[in-house]
Amino acid sequence: MTRTIGLICGSLRENSYNRIIAQSLTDMVDSYQFRWIEINDLPLFNEDLEISGIPETVTSFKSAIQDVDGIIIVSPEYNSGIPGVLKNALDWASRPRESAVLTKKPVGLIGATPGGMGTAFAQMQIRQILEAMQVHVLPFQKMLISQVHKKIDSDRKVLTDEQTKRYLERYLQQFIHWIDHTPVLD
């Protein structure tokens, strides 16, 4: 049985650097399938919507998370923090708490930015949020890509920097090994 990794991009822009980085992961291994989990159509979290009937886009989003073996979130950093659209998606995934779809799910974090610090602040915030949600985040590994605009062919919309490709492939292999060899802790 082939296992599946869900990809969530924290940017809504069609050809965002982070979407290009996430797309490059799909060509790095044959042993896993990849499935995009889109967040662009989720309404702003509002508990009134939860009470009156969860919107279909939220139900589909949660179902997509349940159907994968692990998630890799690839996100930019906006104003030294997590993009609002990603925070909104994580809020929906955390509700209701007793059946939250990300609880104990393996998650990896990758971030790319034209800046020099490589999304370090956003990743710290995402980790804090995921910890509060009792999500299993890949420990001891960070994948921070700085100066990403110099590592992508803007015409073909592909990652061209060989060193970054090697780092990404190593990160992905570590994530897969972690999923395959770490028992789920209750």
JSON list of C-alpha atoms in Angstrom, two decimals:
[
{"chain": "A", "resi": 1, "resn": "MET", "atom": "CA", "xyz": [0.00, 0.00, 0.00]},
{"chain": "A", "resi": 2, "resn": "THR", "atom": "CA", "xyz": [1.42, 3.37, -1.02]},
{"chain": "A", "resi": 3, "resn": "ARG", "atom": "CA", "xyz": [1.44, 6.00, 1.67]},
{"chain": "A", "resi": 4, "resn": "THR", "atom": "CA", "xyz": [0.42, 9.60, 1.09]},
{"chain": "A", "resi": 5, "resn": "ILE", "atom": "CA", "xyz": [1.79, 12.94, 2.22]},
{"chain": "A", "resi": 6, "resn": "GLY", "atom": "CA", "xyz": [-0.49, 15.96, 2.15]},
{"chain": "A", "resi": 7, "resn": "LEU", "atom": "CA", "xyz": [0.99, 19.28, 1.04]},
{"chain": "A", "resi": 8, "resn": "ILE", "atom": "CA", "xyz": [-0.36, 22.53, 2.48]},
{"chain": "A", "resi": 9, "resn": "CYS", "atom": "CA", "xyz": [0.97, 25.79, 1.08]},
{"chain": "A", "resi": 10, "resn": "GLY", "atom": "CA", "xyz": [0.69, 28.80, 3.39]},
{"chain": "A", "resi": 11, "resn": "SER", "atom": "CA", "xyz": [0.52, 31.20, 0.43]},
{"chain": "A", "resi": 12, "resn": "LEU", "atom": "CA", "xyz": [-2.50, 31.75, -1.77]},
{"chain": "A", "resi": 13, "resn": "ARG", "atom": "CA", "xyz": [-0.51, 33.04, -4.74]},
{"chain": "A", "resi": 14, "resn": "GLU", "atom": "CA", "xyz": [-0.66, 30.54, -7.62]},
{"chain": "A", "resi": 15, "resn": "ASN", "atom": "CA", "xyz": [3.05, 30.65, -8.41]},
{"chain": "A", "resi": 16, "resn": "SER", "atom": "CA", "xyz": [4.34, 31.46, -4.95]},
{"chain": "A", "resi": 17, "resn": "TYR", "atom": "CA", "xyz": [7.88, 30.46, -4.11]},
{"chain": "A", "resi": 18, "resn": "ASN", "atom": "CA", "xyz": [6.55, 28.13, -1.43]},
{"chain": "A", "resi": 19, "resn": "ARG", "atom": "CA", "xyz": [4.17, 26.39, -3.84]},
{"chain": "A", "resi": 20, "resn": "ILE", "atom": "CA", "xyz": [7.08, 25.86, -6.24]},
{"chain": "A", "resi": 21, "resn": "ILE", "atom": "CA", "xyz": [9.17, 24.40, -3.39]},
{"chain": "A", "resi": 22, "resn": "ALA", "atom": "CA", "xyz": [6.30, 22.11, -2.35]},
{"chain": "A", "resi": 23, "resn": "GLN", "atom": "CA", "xyz": [5.80, 21.00, -5.95]},
{"chain": "A", "resi": 24, "resn": "SER", "atom": "CA", "xyz": [9.48, 20.09, -6.19]},
{"chain": "A", "resi": 25, "resn": "LEU", "atom": "CA", "xyz": [8.99, 17.58, -3.33]},
{"chain": "A", "resi": 26, "resn": "THR", "atom": "CA", "xyz": [6.61, 15.53, -5.47]},
{"chain": "A", "resi": 27, "resn": "ASP", "atom": "CA", "xyz": [9.43, 14.54, -7.84]},
{"chain": "A", "resi": 28, "resn": "MET", "atom": "CA", "xyz": [11.86, 13.42, -5.13]},
{"chain": "A", "resi": 29, "resn": "VAL", "atom": "CA", "xyz": [10.46, 10.03, -4.07]},
{"chain": "A", "resi": 30, "resn": "ASP", "atom": "CA", "xyz": [8.48, 7.26, -5.71]},
{"chain": "A", "resi": 31, "resn": "SER", "atom": "CA", "xyz": [7.54, 5.42, -2.54]},
{"chain": "A", "resi": 32, "resn": "TYR", "atom": "CA", "xyz": [4.98, 8.02, -1.45]},
{"chain": "A", "resi": 33, "resn": "GLN", "atom": "CA", "xyz": [2.14, 9.83, -3.19]},
{"chain": "A", "resi": 34, "resn": "PHE", "atom": "CA", "xyz": [1.51, 13.52, -2.65]},
{"chain": "A", "resi": 35, "resn": "ARG", "atom": "CA", "xyz": [-1.85, 15.23, -2.37]},
{"chain": "A", "resi": 36, "resn": "TRP", "atom": "CA", "xyz": [-2.44, 18.97, -2.29]},
{"chain": "A", "resi": 37, "resn": "ILE", "atom": "CA", "xyz": [-4.66, 20.14, 0.55]},
{"chain": "A", "resi": 38, "resn": "GLU", "atom": "CA", "xyz": [-5.89, 23.57, -0.44]},
{"chain": "A", "resi": 39, "resn": "ILE", "atom": "CA", "xyz": [-6.76, 26.28, 2.08]},
{"chain": "A", "resi": 40, "resn": "ASN", "atom": "CA", "xyz": [-7.78, 29.13, -0.22]},
{"chain": "A", "resi": 41, "resn": "ASP", "atom": "CA", "xyz": [-11.56, 28.55, -0.03]},
{"chain": "A", "resi": 42, "resn": "LEU", "atom": "CA", "xyz": [-11.86, 28.15, 3.74]},
{"chain": "A", "resi": 43, "resn": "PRO", "atom": "CA", "xyz": [-14.06, 30.77, 5.38]},
{"chain": "A", "resi": 44, "resn": "LEU", "atom": "CA", "xyz": [-12.67, 32.71, 8.32]},
{"chain": "A", "resi": 45, "resn": "PHE", "atom": "CA", "xyz": [-13.01, 30.58, 11.42]},
{"chain": "A", "resi": 46, "resn": "ASN", "atom": "CA", "xyz": [-16.16, 31.48, 13.30]},
{"chain": "A", "resi": 47, "resn": "GLU", "atom": "CA", "xyz": [-17.65, 29.26, 15.99]},
{"chain": "A", "resi": 48, "resn": "ASP", "atom": "CA", "xyz": [-21.12, 30.32, 14.83]},
{"chain": "A", "resi": 49, "resn": "LEU", "atom": "CA", "xyz": [-20.44, 28.48, 11.55]},
{"chain": "A", "resi": 50, "resn": "GLU", "atom": "CA", "xyz": [-19.46, 25.42, 13.55]},
{"chain": "A", "resi": 51, "resn": "ILE", "atom": "CA", "xyz": [-22.73, 25.54, 15.45]},
{"chain": "A", "resi": 52, "resn": "SER", "atom": "CA", "xyz": [-24.98, 26.26, 12.46]},
{"chain": "A", "resi": 53, "resn": "GLY", "atom": "CA", "xyz": [-23.34, 23.67, 10.19]},
{"chain": "A", "resi": 54, "resn": "ILE", "atom": "CA", "xyz": [-19.76, 23.32, 9.08]},
{"chain": "A", "resi": 55, "resn": "PRO", "atom": "CA", "xyz": [-19.28, 24.59, 5.52]},
{"chain": "A", "resi": 56, "resn": "GLU", "atom": "CA", "xyz": [-18.53, 21.96, 2.84]},
{"chain": "A", "resi": 57, "resn": "THR", "atom": "CA", "xyz": [-15.11, 23.48, 2.13]},
{"chain": "A", "resi": 58, "resn": "VAL", "atom": "CA", "xyz": [-14.14, 22.91, 5.77]},
{"chain": "A", "resi": 59, "resn": "THR", "atom": "CA", "xyz": [-15.49, 19.36, 5.74]},
{"chain": "A", "resi": 60, "resn": "SER", "atom": "CA", "xyz": [-13.49, 18.59, 2.57]},
{"chain": "A", "resi": 61, "resn": "PHE", "atom": "CA", "xyz": [-10.37, 20.17, 4.06]},
{"chain": "A", "resi": 62, "resn": "LYS", "atom": "CA", "xyz": [-10.63, 18.08, 7.23]},
{"chain": "A", "resi": 63, "resn": "SER", "atom": "CA", "xyz": [-11.35, 14.92, 5.27]},
{"chain": "A", "resi": 64, "resn": "ALA", "atom": "CA", "xyz": [-8.26, 15.49, 3.12]},
{"chain": "A", "resi": 65, "resn": "ILE", "atom": "CA", "xyz": [-6.12, 15.77, 6.26]},
{"chain": "A", "resi": 66, "resn": "GLN", "atom": "CA", "xyz": [-7.60, 12.55, 7.68]},
{"chain": "A", "resi": 67, "resn": "ASP", "atom": "CA", "xyz": [-6.87, 10.68, 4.46]},
{"chain": "A", "resi": 68, "resn": "VAL", "atom": "CA", "xyz": [-3.09, 11.22, 4.45]},
{"chain": "A", "resi": 69, "resn": "ASP", "atom": "CA", "xyz": [-0.31, 9.64, 6.49]},
{"chain": "A", "resi": 70, "resn": "GLY", "atom": "CA", "xyz": [1.48, 12.92, 7.17]},
{"chain": "A", "resi": 71, "resn": "ILE", "atom": "CA", "xyz": [1.44, 16.60, 6.23]},
{"chain": "A", "resi": 72, "resn": "ILE", "atom": "CA", "xyz": [4.17, 18.93, 5.05]},
{"chain": "A", "resi": 73, "resn": "ILE", "atom": "CA", "xyz": [3.37, 22.60, 5.48]},
{"chain": "A", "resi": 74, "resn": "VAL", "atom": "CA", "xyz": [5.37, 24.86, 3.17]},
{"chain": "A", "resi": 75, "resn": "SER", "atom": "CA", "xyz": [4.86, 28.46, 4.17]},
{"chain": "A", "resi": 76, "resn": "PRO", "atom": "CA", "xyz": [6.22, 31.94, 3.69]},
{"chain": "A", "resi": 77, "resn": "GLU", "atom": "CA", "xyz": [6.73, 34.40, 6.50]},
{"chain": "A", "resi": 78, "resn": "TYR", "atom": "CA", "xyz": [4.67, 37.59, 6.50]},
{"chain": "A", "resi": 79, "resn": "ASN", "atom": "CA", "xyz": [5.84, 40.44, 8.74]},
{"chain": "A", "resi": 80, "resn": "SER", "atom": "CA", "xyz": [7.94, 38.07, 10.85]},
{"chain": "A", "resi": 81, "resn": "GLY", "atom": "CA", "xyz": [5.04, 35.69, 11.40]},
{"chain": "A", "resi": 82, "resn": "ILE", "atom": "CA", "xyz": [2.62, 33.05, 10.16]},
{"chain": "A", "resi": 83, "resn": "PRO", "atom": "CA", "xyz": [0.37, 33.97, 7.21]},
{"chain": "A", "resi": 84, "resn": "GLY", "atom": "CA", "xyz": [-3.19, 34.62, 8.36]},
{"chain": "A", "resi": 85, "resn": "VAL", "atom": "CA", "xyz": [-4.66, 32.16, 5.87]},
{"chain": "A", "resi": 86, "resn": "LEU", "atom": "CA", "xyz": [-2.54, 29.35, 7.31]},
{"chain": "A", "resi": 87, "resn": "LYS", "atom": "CA", "xyz": [-3.48, 30.25, 10.89]},
{"chain": "A", "resi": 88, "resn": "ASN", "atom": "CA", "xyz": [-7.13, 30.18, 9.83]},
{"chain": "A", "resi": 89, "resn": "ALA", "atom": "CA", "xyz": [-6.71, 26.70, 8.31]},
{"chain": "A", "resi": 90, "resn": "LEU", "atom": "CA", "xyz": [-5.01, 25.41, 11.46]},
{"chain": "A", "resi": 91, "resn": "ASP", "atom": "CA", "xyz": [-7.84, 26.84, 13.56]},
{"chain": "A", "resi": 92, "resn": "TRP", "atom": "CA", "xyz": [-10.41, 24.93, 11.48]},
{"chain": "A", "resi": 93, "resn": "ALA", "atom": "CA", "xyz": [-8.29, 21.75, 11.72]},
{"chain": "A", "resi": 94, "resn": "SER", "atom": "CA", "xyz": [-8.20, 22.06, 15.51]},
{"chain": "A", "resi": 95, "resn": "ARG", "atom": "CA", "xyz": [-11.98, 22.02, 15.92]},
{"chain": "A", "resi": 96, "resn": "PRO", "atom": "CA", "xyz": [-13.80, 20.43, 17.60]},
{"chain": "A", "resi": 97, "resn": "ARG", "atom": "CA", "xyz": [-10.93, 19.65, 19.95]},
{"chain": "A", "resi": 98, "resn": "GLU", "atom": "CA", "xyz": [-12.01, 16.10, 20.77]},
{"chain": "A", "resi": 99, "resn": "SER", "atom": "CA", "xyz": [-11.92, 15.10, 17.09]},
{"chain": "A", "resi": 100, "resn": "ALA", "atom": "CA", "xyz": [-9.32, 17.50, 15.67]},
{"chain": "A", "resi": 101, "resn": "VAL", "atom": "CA", "xyz": [-7.92, 16.04, 12.45]},
{"chain": "A", "resi": 102, "resn": "LEU", "atom": "CA", "xyz": [-4.31, 17.07, 13.03]},
{"chain": "A", "resi": 103, "resn": "THR", "atom": "CA", "xyz": [-4.03, 15.68, 16.55]},
{"chain": "A", "resi": 104, "resn": "LYS", "atom": "CA", "xyz": [-1.09, 13.26, 16.63]},
{"chain": "A", "resi": 105, "resn": "LYS", "atom": "CA", "xyz": [-0.62, 13.60, 12.85]},
{"chain": "A", "resi": 106, "resn": "PRO", "atom": "CA", "xyz": [3.03, 13.76, 11.69]},
{"chain": "A", "resi": 107, "resn": "VAL", "atom": "CA", "xyz": [3.80, 17.22, 10.26]},
{"chain": "A", "resi": 108, "resn": "GLY", "atom": "CA", "xyz": [6.91, 18.65, 8.65]},
{"chain": "A", "resi": 109, "resn": "LEU", "atom": "CA", "xyz": [7.62, 22.36, 8.17]},
{"chain": "A", "resi": 110, "resn": "ILE", "atom": "CA", "xyz": [9.40, 24.01, 5.27]},
{"chain": "A", "resi": 111, "resn": "GLY", "atom": "CA", "xyz": [9.58, 27.70, 4.48]},
{"chain": "A", "resi": 112, "resn": "ALA", "atom": "CA", "xyz": [11.04, 29.84, 1.72]},
{"chain": "A", "resi": 113, "resn": "THR", "atom": "CA", "xyz": [11.51, 33.58, 1.47]},
{"chain": "A", "resi": 114, "resn": "PRO", "atom": "CA", "xyz": [13.51, 36.08, -0.56]},
{"chain": "A", "resi": 115, "resn": "GLY", "atom": "CA", "xyz": [14.80, 37.42, 2.77]},
{"chain": "A", "resi": 116, "resn": "GLY", "atom": "CA", "xyz": [17.88, 36.31, 4.62]},
{"chain": "A", "resi": 117, "resn": "MET", "atom": "CA", "xyz": [16.39, 34.50, 7.65]},
{"chain": "A", "resi": 118, "resn": "GLY", "atom": "CA", "xyz": [14.41, 31.83, 5.84]},
{"chain": "A", "resi": 119, "resn": "THR", "atom": "CA", "xyz": [11.03, 31.95, 7.68]},
{"chain": "A", "resi": 120, "resn": "ALA", "atom": "CA", "xyz": [12.53, 31.20, 11.11]},
{"chain": "A", "resi": 121, "resn": "PHE", "atom": "CA", "xyz": [10.00, 33.36, 12.98]},
{"chain": "A", "resi": 122, "resn": "ALA", "atom": "CA", "xyz": [6.99, 31.92, 11.14]},
{"chain": "A", "resi": 123, "resn": "GLN", "atom": "CA", "xyz": [8.17, 28.37, 11.76]},
{"chain": "A", "resi": 124, "resn": "MET", "atom": "CA", "xyz": [8.55, 29.05, 15.48]},
{"chain": "A", "resi": 125, "resn": "GLN", "atom": "CA", "xyz": [4.97, 30.33, 15.57]},
{"chain": "A", "resi": 126, "resn": "ILE", "atom": "CA", "xyz": [3.64, 27.40, 13.53]},
{"chain": "A", "resi": 127, "resn": "ARG", "atom": "CA", "xyz": [5.42, 24.95, 15.86]},
{"chain": "A", "resi": 128, "resn": "GLN", "atom": "CA", "xyz": [3.88, 26.67, 18.88]},
{"chain": "A", "resi": 129, "resn": "ILE", "atom": "CA", "xyz": [0.39, 26.45, 17.36]},
{"chain": "A", "resi": 130, "resn": "LEU", "atom": "CA", "xyz": [0.85, 22.80, 16.35]},
{"chain": "A", "resi": 131, "resn": "GLU", "atom": "CA", "xyz": [2.13, 21.92, 19.81]},
{"chain": "A", "resi": 132, "resn": "ALA", "atom": "CA", "xyz": [-1.01, 23.41, 21.33]},
{"chain": "A", "resi": 133, "resn": "MET", "atom": "CA", "xyz": [-2.98, 21.19, 18.93]},
{"chain": "A", "resi": 134, "resn": "GLN", "atom": "CA", "xyz": [-1.00, 18.08, 20.03]},
{"chain": "A", "resi": 135, "resn": "VAL", "atom": "CA", "xyz": [0.45, 17.58, 16.56]},
{"chain": "A", "resi": 136, "resn": "HIS", "atom": "CA", "xyz": [3.65, 15.57, 16.10]},
{"chain": "A", "resi": 137, "resn": "VAL", "atom": "CA", "xyz": [6.08, 17.95, 14.37]},
{"chain": "A", "resi": 138, "resn": "LEU", "atom": "CA", "xyz": [9.24, 16.44, 12.91]},
{"chain": "A", "resi": 139, "resn": "PRO", "atom": "CA", "xyz": [11.74, 16.99, 15.74]},
{"chain": "A", "resi": 140, "resn": "PHE", "atom": "CA", "xyz": [15.22, 18.45, 15.44]},
{"chain": "A", "resi": 141, "resn": "GLN", "atom": "CA", "xyz": [14.87, 19.36, 11.77]},
{"chain": "A", "resi": 142, "resn": "LYS", "atom": "CA", "xyz": [14.40, 22.75, 10.17]},
{"chain": "A", "resi": 143, "resn": "MET", "atom": "CA", "xyz": [14.13, 23.52, 6.48]},
{"chain": "A", "resi": 144, "resn": "LEU", "atom": "CA", "xyz": [14.57, 27.27, 6.06]},
{"chain": "A", "resi": 145, "resn": "ILE", "atom": "CA", "xyz": [15.18, 28.49, 2.53]},
{"chain": "A", "resi": 146, "resn": "SER", "atom": "CA", "xyz": [16.46, 32.05, 2.23]},
{"chain": "A", "resi": 147, "resn": "GLN", "atom": "CA", "xyz": [17.12, 33.99, -0.98]},
{"chain": "A", "resi": 148, "resn": "VAL", "atom": "CA", "xyz": [14.62, 31.71, -2.72]},
{"chain": "A", "resi": 149, "resn": "HIS", "atom": "CA", "xyz": [14.16, 34.10, -5.64]},
{"chain": "A", "resi": 150, "resn": "LYS", "atom": "CA", "xyz": [17.74, 33.26, -6.69]},
{"chain": "A", "resi": 151, "resn": "LYS", "atom": "CA", "xyz": [17.05, 29.51, -6.55]},
{"chain": "A", "resi": 152, "resn": "ILE", "atom": "CA", "xyz": [14.03, 29.33, -8.84]},
{"chain": "A", "resi": 153, "resn": "ASP", "atom": "CA", "xyz": [13.76, 29.61, -12.59]},
{"chain": "A", "resi": 154, "resn": "SER", "atom": "CA", "xyz": [11.06, 32.27, -12.84]},
{"chain": "A", "resi": 155, "resn": "ASP", "atom": "CA", "xyz": [10.18, 31.32, -16.42]},
{"chain": "A", "resi": 156, "resn": "ARG", "atom": "CA", "xyz": [9.61, 27.62, -15.81]},
{"chain": "A", "resi": 157, "resn": "LYS", "atom": "CA", "xyz": [8.51, 28.01, -12.17]},
{"chain": "A", "resi": 158, "resn": "VAL", "atom": "CA", "xyz": [10.87, 25.29, -10.92]},
{"chain": "A", "resi": 159, "resn": "LEU", "atom": "CA", "xyz": [13.54, 24.96, -8.28]},
{"chain": "A", "resi": 160, "resn": "THR", "atom": "CA", "xyz": [16.94, 25.01, -9.99]},
{"chain": "A", "resi": 161, "resn": "ASP", "atom": "CA", "xyz": [19.43, 25.32, -7.12]},
{"chain": "A", "resi": 162, "resn": "GLU", "atom": "CA", "xyz": [21.08, 21.91, -6.69]},
{"chain": "A", "resi": 163, "resn": "GLN", "atom": "CA", "xyz": [22.18, 22.46, -3.09]},
{"chain": "A", "resi": 164, "resn": "THR", "atom": "CA", "xyz": [18.63, 23.41, -2.05]},
{"chain": "A", "resi": 165, "resn": "LYS", "atom": "CA", "xyz": [17.29, 20.35, -3.88]},
{"chain": "A", "resi": 166, "resn": "ARG", "atom": "CA", "xyz": [19.69, 18.13, -1.92]},
{"chain": "A", "resi": 167, "resn": "TYR", "atom": "CA", "xyz": [18.65, 19.73, 1.39]},
{"chain": "A", "resi": 168, "resn": "LEU", "atom": "CA", "xyz": [14.98, 19.31, 0.50]},
{"chain": "A", "resi": 169, "resn": "GLU", "atom": "CA", "xyz": [15.46, 15.70, -0.50]},
{"chain": "A", "resi": 170, "resn": "ARG", "atom": "CA", "xyz": [17.30, 14.96, 2.74]},
{"chain": "A", "resi": 171, "resn": "TYR", "atom": "CA", "xyz": [14.54, 16.67, 4.76]},
{"chain": "A", "resi": 172, "resn": "LEU", "atom": "CA", "xyz": [11.87, 14.70, 2.89]},
{"chain": "A", "resi": 173, "resn": "GLN", "atom": "CA", "xyz": [13.73, 11.42, 3.47]},
{"chain": "A", "resi": 174, "resn": "GLN", "atom": "CA", "xyz": [14.00, 12.21, 7.19]},
{"chain": "A", "resi": 175, "resn": "PHE", "atom": "CA", "xyz": [10.27, 12.98, 7.32]},
{"chain": "A", "resi": 176, "resn": "ILE", "atom": "CA", "xyz": [9.40, 9.73, 5.53]},
{"chain": "A", "resi": 177, "resn": "HIS", "atom": "CA", "xyz": [11.71, 7.71, 7.78]},
{"chain": "A", "resi": 178, "resn": "TRP", "atom": "CA", "xyz": [10.11, 9.34, 10.81]},
{"chain": "A", "resi": 179, "resn": "ILE", "atom": "CA", "xyz": [6.59, 8.46, 9.60]},
{"chain": "A", "resi": 180, "resn": "ASP", "atom": "CA", "xyz": [7.61, 4.90, 8.73]},
{"chain": "A", "resi": 181, "resn": "HIS", "atom": "CA", "xyz": [9.51, 4.15, 11.95]},
{"chain": "A", "resi": 182, "resn": "THR", "atom": "CA", "xyz": [7.93, 6.18, 14.74]},
{"chain": "A", "resi": 183, "resn": "PRO", "atom": "CA", "xyz": [4.95, 4.69, 16.55]},
{"chain": "A", "resi": 184, "resn": "VAL", "atom": "CA", "xyz": [2.05, 7.03, 17.17]},
{"chain": "A", "resi": 185, "resn": "LEU", "atom": "CA", "xyz": [2.10, 8.13, 20.80]},
{"chain": "A", "resi": 186, "resn": "ASP", "atom": "CA", "xyz": [-1.22, 8.43, 22.61]}
]
